[in-house]
PDB file of C-alpha atoms in Angstrom:
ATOM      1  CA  UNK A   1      49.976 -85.732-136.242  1.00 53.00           C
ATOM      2  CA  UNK A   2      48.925 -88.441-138.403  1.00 56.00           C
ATOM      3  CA  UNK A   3      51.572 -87.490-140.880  1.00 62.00           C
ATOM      4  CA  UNK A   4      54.243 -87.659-139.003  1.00 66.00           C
ATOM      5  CA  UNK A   5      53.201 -91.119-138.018  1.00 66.00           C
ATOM      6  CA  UNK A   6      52.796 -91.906-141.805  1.00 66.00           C
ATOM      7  CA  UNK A   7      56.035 -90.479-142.340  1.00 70.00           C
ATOM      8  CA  UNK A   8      57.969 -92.475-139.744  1.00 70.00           C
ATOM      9  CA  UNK A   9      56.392 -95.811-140.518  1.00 70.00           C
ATOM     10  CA  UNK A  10      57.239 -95.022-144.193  1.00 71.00           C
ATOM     11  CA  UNK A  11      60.851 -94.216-143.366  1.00 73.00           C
ATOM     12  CA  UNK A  12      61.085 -97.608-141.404  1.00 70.00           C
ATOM     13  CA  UNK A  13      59.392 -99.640-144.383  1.00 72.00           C
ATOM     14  CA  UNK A  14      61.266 -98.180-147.294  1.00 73.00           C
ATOM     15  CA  UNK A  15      64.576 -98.670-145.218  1.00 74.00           C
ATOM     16  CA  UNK A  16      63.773-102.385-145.067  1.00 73.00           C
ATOM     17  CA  UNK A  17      62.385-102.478-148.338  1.00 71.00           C
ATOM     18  CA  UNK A  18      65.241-101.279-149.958  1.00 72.00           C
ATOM     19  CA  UNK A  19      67.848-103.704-147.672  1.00 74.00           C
ATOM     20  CA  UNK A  20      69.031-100.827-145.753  1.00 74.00           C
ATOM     21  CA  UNK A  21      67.678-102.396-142.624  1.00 70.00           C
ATOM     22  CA  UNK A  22      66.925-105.847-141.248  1.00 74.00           C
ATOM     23  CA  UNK A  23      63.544-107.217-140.859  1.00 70.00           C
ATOM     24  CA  UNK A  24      63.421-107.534-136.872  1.00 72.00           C
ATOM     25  CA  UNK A  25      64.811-103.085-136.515  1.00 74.00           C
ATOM     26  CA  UNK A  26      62.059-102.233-139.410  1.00 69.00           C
ATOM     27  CA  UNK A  27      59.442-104.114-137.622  1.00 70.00           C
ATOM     28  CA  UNK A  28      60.307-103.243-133.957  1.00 74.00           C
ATOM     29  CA  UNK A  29      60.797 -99.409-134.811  1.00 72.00           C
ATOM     30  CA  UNK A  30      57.213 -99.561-136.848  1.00 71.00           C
ATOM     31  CA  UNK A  31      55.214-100.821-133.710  1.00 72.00           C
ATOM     32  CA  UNK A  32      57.245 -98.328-131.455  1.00 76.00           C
ATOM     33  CA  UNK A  33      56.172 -95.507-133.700  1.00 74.00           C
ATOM     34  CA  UNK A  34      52.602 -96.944-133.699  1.00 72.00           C
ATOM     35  CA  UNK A  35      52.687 -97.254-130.211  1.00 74.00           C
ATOM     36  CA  UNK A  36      54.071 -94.007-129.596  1.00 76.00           C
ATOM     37  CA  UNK A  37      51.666 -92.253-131.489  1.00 73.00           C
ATOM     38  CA  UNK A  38      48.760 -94.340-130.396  1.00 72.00           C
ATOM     39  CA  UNK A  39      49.934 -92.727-126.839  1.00 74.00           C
ATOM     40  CA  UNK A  40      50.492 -89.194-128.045  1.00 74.00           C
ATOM     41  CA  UNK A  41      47.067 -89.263-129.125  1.00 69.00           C
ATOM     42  CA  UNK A  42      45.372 -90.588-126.414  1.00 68.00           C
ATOM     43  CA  UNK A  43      47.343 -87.490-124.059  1.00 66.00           C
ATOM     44  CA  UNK A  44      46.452 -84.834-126.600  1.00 65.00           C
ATOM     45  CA  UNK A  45      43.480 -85.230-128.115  1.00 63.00           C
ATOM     46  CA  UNK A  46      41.557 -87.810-126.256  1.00 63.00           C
ATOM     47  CA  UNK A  47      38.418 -89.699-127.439  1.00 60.00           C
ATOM     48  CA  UNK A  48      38.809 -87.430-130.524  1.00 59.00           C
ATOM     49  CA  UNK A  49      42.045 -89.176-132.108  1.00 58.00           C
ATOM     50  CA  UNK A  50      39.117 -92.725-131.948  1.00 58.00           C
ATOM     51  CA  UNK A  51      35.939 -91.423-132.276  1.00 62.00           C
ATOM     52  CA  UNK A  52      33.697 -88.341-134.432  1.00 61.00           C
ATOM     53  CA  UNK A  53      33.317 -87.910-138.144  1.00 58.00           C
ATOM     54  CA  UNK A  54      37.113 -88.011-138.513  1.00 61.00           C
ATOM     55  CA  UNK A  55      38.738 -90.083-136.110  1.00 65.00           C
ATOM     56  CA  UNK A  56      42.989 -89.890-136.094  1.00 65.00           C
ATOM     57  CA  UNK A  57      43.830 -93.442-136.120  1.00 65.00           C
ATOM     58  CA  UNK A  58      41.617 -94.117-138.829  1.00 69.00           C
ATOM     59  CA  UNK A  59      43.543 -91.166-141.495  1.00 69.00           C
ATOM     60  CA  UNK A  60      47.069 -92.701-140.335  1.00 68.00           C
ATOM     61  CA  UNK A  61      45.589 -96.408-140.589  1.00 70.00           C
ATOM     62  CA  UNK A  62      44.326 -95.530-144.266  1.00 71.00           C
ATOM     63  CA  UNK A  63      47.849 -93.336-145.245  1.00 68.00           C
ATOM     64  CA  UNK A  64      49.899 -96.288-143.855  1.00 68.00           C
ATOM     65  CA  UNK A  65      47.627 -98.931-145.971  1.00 72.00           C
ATOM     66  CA  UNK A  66      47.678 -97.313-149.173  1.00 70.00           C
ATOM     67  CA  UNK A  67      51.782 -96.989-148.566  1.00 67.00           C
ATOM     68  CA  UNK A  68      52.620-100.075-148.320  1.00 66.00           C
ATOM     69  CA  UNK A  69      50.166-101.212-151.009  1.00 68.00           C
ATOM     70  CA  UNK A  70      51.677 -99.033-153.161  1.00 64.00           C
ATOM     71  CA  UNK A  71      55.072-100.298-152.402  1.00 62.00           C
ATOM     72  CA  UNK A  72      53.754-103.982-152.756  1.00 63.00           C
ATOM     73  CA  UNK A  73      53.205-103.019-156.553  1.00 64.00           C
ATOM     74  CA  UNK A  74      56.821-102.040-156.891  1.00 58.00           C
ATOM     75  CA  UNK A  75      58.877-105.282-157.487  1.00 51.00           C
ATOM     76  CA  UNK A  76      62.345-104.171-158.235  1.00 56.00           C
ATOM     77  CA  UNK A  77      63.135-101.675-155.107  1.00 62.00           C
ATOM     78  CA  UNK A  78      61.285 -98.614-154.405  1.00 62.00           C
ATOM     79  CA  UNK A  79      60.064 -97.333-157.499  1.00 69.00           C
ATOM     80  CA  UNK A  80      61.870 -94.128-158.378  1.00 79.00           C
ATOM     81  CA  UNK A  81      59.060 -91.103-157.267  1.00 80.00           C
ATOM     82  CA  UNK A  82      58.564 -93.031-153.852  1.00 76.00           C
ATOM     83  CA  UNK A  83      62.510 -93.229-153.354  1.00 81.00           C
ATOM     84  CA  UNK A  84      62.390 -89.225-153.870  1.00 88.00           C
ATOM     85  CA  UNK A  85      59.765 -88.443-151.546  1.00 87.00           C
ATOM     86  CA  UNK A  86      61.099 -91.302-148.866  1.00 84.00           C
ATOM     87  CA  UNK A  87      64.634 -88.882-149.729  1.00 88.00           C
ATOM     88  CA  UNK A  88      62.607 -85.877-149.361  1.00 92.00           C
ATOM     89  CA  UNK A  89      60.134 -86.701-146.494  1.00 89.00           C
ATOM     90  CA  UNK A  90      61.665 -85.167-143.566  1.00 91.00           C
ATOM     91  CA  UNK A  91      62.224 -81.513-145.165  1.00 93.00           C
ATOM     92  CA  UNK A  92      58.981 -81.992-146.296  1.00 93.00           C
ATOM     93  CA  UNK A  93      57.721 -82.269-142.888  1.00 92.00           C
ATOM     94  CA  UNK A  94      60.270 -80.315-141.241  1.00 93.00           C
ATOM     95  CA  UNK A  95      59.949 -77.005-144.109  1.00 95.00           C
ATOM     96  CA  UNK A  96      56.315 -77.695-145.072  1.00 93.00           C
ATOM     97  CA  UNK A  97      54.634 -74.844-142.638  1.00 94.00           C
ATOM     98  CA  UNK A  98      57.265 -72.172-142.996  1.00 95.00           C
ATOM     99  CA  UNK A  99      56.896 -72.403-146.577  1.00 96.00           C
ATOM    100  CA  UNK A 100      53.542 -72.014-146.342  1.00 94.00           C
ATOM    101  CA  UNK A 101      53.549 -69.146-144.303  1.00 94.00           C
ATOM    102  CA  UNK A 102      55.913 -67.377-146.572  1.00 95.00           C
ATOM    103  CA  UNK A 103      54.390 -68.093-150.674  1.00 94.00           C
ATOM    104  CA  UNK A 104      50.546 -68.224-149.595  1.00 91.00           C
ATOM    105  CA  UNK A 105      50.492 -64.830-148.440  1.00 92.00           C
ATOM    106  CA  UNK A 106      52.095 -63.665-151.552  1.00 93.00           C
ATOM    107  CA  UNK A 107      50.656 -65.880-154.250  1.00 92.00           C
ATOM    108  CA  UNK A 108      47.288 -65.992-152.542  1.00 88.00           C
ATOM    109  CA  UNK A 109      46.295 -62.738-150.490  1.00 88.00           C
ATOM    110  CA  UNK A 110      43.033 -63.424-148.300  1.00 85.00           C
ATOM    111  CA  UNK A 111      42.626 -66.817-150.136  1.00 80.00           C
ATOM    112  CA  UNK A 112      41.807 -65.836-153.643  1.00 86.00           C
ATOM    113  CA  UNK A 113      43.420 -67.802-155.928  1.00 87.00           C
ATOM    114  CA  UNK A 114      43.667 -70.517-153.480  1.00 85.00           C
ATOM    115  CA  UNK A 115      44.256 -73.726-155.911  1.00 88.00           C
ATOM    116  CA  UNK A 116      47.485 -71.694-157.774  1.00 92.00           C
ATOM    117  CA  UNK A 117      48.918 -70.909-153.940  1.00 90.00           C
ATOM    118  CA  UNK A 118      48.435 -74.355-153.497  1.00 91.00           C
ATOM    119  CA  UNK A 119      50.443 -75.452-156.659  1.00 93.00           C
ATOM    120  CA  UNK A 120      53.132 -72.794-155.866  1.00 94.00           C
ATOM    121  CA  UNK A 121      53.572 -73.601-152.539  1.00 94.00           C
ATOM    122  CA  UNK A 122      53.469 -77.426-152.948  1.00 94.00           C
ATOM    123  CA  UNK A 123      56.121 -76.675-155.874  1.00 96.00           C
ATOM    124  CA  UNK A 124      58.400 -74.706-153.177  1.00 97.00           C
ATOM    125  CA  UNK A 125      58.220 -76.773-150.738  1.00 96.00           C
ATOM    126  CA  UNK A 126      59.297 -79.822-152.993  1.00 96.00           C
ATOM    127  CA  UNK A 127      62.334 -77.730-154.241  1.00 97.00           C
ATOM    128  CA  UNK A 128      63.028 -76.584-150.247  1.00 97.00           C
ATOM    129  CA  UNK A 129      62.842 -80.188-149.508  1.00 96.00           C
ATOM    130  CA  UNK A 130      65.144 -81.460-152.180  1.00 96.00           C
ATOM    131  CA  UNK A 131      67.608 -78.645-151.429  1.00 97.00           C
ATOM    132  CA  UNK A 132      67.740 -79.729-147.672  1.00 96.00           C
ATOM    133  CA  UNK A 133      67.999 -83.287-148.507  1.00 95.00           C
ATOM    134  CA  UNK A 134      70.760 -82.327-151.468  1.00 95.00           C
ATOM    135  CA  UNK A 135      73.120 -80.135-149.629  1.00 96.00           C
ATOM    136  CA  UNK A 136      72.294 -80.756-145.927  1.00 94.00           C
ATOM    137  CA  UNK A 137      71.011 -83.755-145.288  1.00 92.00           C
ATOM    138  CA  UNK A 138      73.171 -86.218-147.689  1.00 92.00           C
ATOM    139  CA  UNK A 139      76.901 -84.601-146.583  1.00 93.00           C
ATOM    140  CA  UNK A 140      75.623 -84.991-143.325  1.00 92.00           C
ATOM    141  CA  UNK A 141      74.846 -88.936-144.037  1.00 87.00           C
ATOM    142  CA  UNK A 142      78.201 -88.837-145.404  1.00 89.00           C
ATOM    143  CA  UNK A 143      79.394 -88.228-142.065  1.00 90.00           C
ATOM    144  CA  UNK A 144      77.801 -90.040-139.864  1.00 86.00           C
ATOM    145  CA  UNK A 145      79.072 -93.388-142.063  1.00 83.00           C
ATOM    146  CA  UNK A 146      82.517 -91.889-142.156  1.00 84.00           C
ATOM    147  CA  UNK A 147      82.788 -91.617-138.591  1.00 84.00           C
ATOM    148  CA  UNK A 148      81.282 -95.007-137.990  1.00 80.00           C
ATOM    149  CA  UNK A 149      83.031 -96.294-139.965  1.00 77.00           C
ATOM    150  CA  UNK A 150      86.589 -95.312-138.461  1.00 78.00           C
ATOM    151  CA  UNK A 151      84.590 -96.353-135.092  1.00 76.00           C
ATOM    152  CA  UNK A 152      83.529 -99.522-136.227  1.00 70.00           C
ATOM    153  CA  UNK A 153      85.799-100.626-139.259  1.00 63.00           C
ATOM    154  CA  UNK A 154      84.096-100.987-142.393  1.00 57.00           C
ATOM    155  CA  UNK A 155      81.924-104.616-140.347  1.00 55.00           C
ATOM    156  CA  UNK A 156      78.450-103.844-140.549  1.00 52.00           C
ATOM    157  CA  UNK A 157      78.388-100.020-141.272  1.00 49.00           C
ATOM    158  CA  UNK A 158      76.147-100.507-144.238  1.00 52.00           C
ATOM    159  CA  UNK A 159      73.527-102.075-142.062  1.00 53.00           C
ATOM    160  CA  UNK A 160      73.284 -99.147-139.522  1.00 51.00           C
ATOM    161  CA  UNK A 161      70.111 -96.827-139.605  1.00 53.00           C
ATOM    162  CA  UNK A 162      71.800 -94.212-141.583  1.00 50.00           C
ATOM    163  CA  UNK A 163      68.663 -93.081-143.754  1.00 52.00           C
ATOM    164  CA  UNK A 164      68.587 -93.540-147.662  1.00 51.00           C
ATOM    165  CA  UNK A 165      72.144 -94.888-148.843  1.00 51.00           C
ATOM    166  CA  UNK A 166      71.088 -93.740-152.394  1.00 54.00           C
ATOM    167  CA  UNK A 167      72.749 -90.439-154.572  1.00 51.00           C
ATOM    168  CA  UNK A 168      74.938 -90.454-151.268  1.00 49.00           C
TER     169      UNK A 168
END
């Protein structure tokens, strides 16, 4: 679960980062995801998600810190591997235990040779990913600002939350 909270707050941040979205949307979508999550925790897990050797909050907390000071270091947009996973991020969520399920057992039978099923499976899910985002997820972009578009007239299309403008 942390993930996917690290995952939507990076979505939100490298949308405004990259002038895809204004300030006030970034910052109102981050705190409902934060909030959201916060309360998702609290129902699921309990005391667990704050407390113990690992709490929850504290692994999203550090993910979400070391994203945005990585980003801070990039001065000219998103620097080109972040832009590709931001691109990537939701098949690699969305693809990331099916893929699992289907290399491990074949690279890694009763986890021996765990570290190369690791590599192989972190290299197909990557390629998975990119497919998704290549051939399913960009025409699918495409549309969605076509069709505003002919809603809306070309006024203020570019600054709906379509995600990731770029390669589309």
């Amino acid at each position: 679960m942390p993930y996917l909270l690290v995952i939507l707050l990076g979505r939100w941040v490298y949308l405004w980062h990259s002038d895809r979205l204004a300030t006030l949307p970034a910052v109102g979508a981050g705190v409902a995801v934060l909030v959201l999550y916060t309360l998702s925790q609290r129902h699921f897990v309990g005391a667990d998600a704050y407390s113990g050797a690992y709490p929850r909050w504290l692994a999203a907390l550090w993910a979400t810190v070391l994203f945005l000071a990585l980003l801070r270091f990039v001065t000219s947009g998103p620097w080109r591997p972040i832009a590709f996973v931001a691109d990537i991020s939701y098949g690699l969520y969305l693809f990331h235990i099916p893929v699992m399920w289907v290399v491990l057992p074949i690279v890694s039978p009763n986890g021996t040779r765990l570290t190369l099923g690791f590599t192989c499976t972190a290299a197909a899910l990557v390629l998975v990913a990119w497919a998704s985002e290549r051939f399913v997820e960009r025409p699918v972009r495409r549309g969605a600002r076509a069709t505003l578009a002919r809603w809306h007239g070309r006024k203020g299309v570019d600054r709906v939350a379509v995600p990731s403008l770029r390669g589309a």
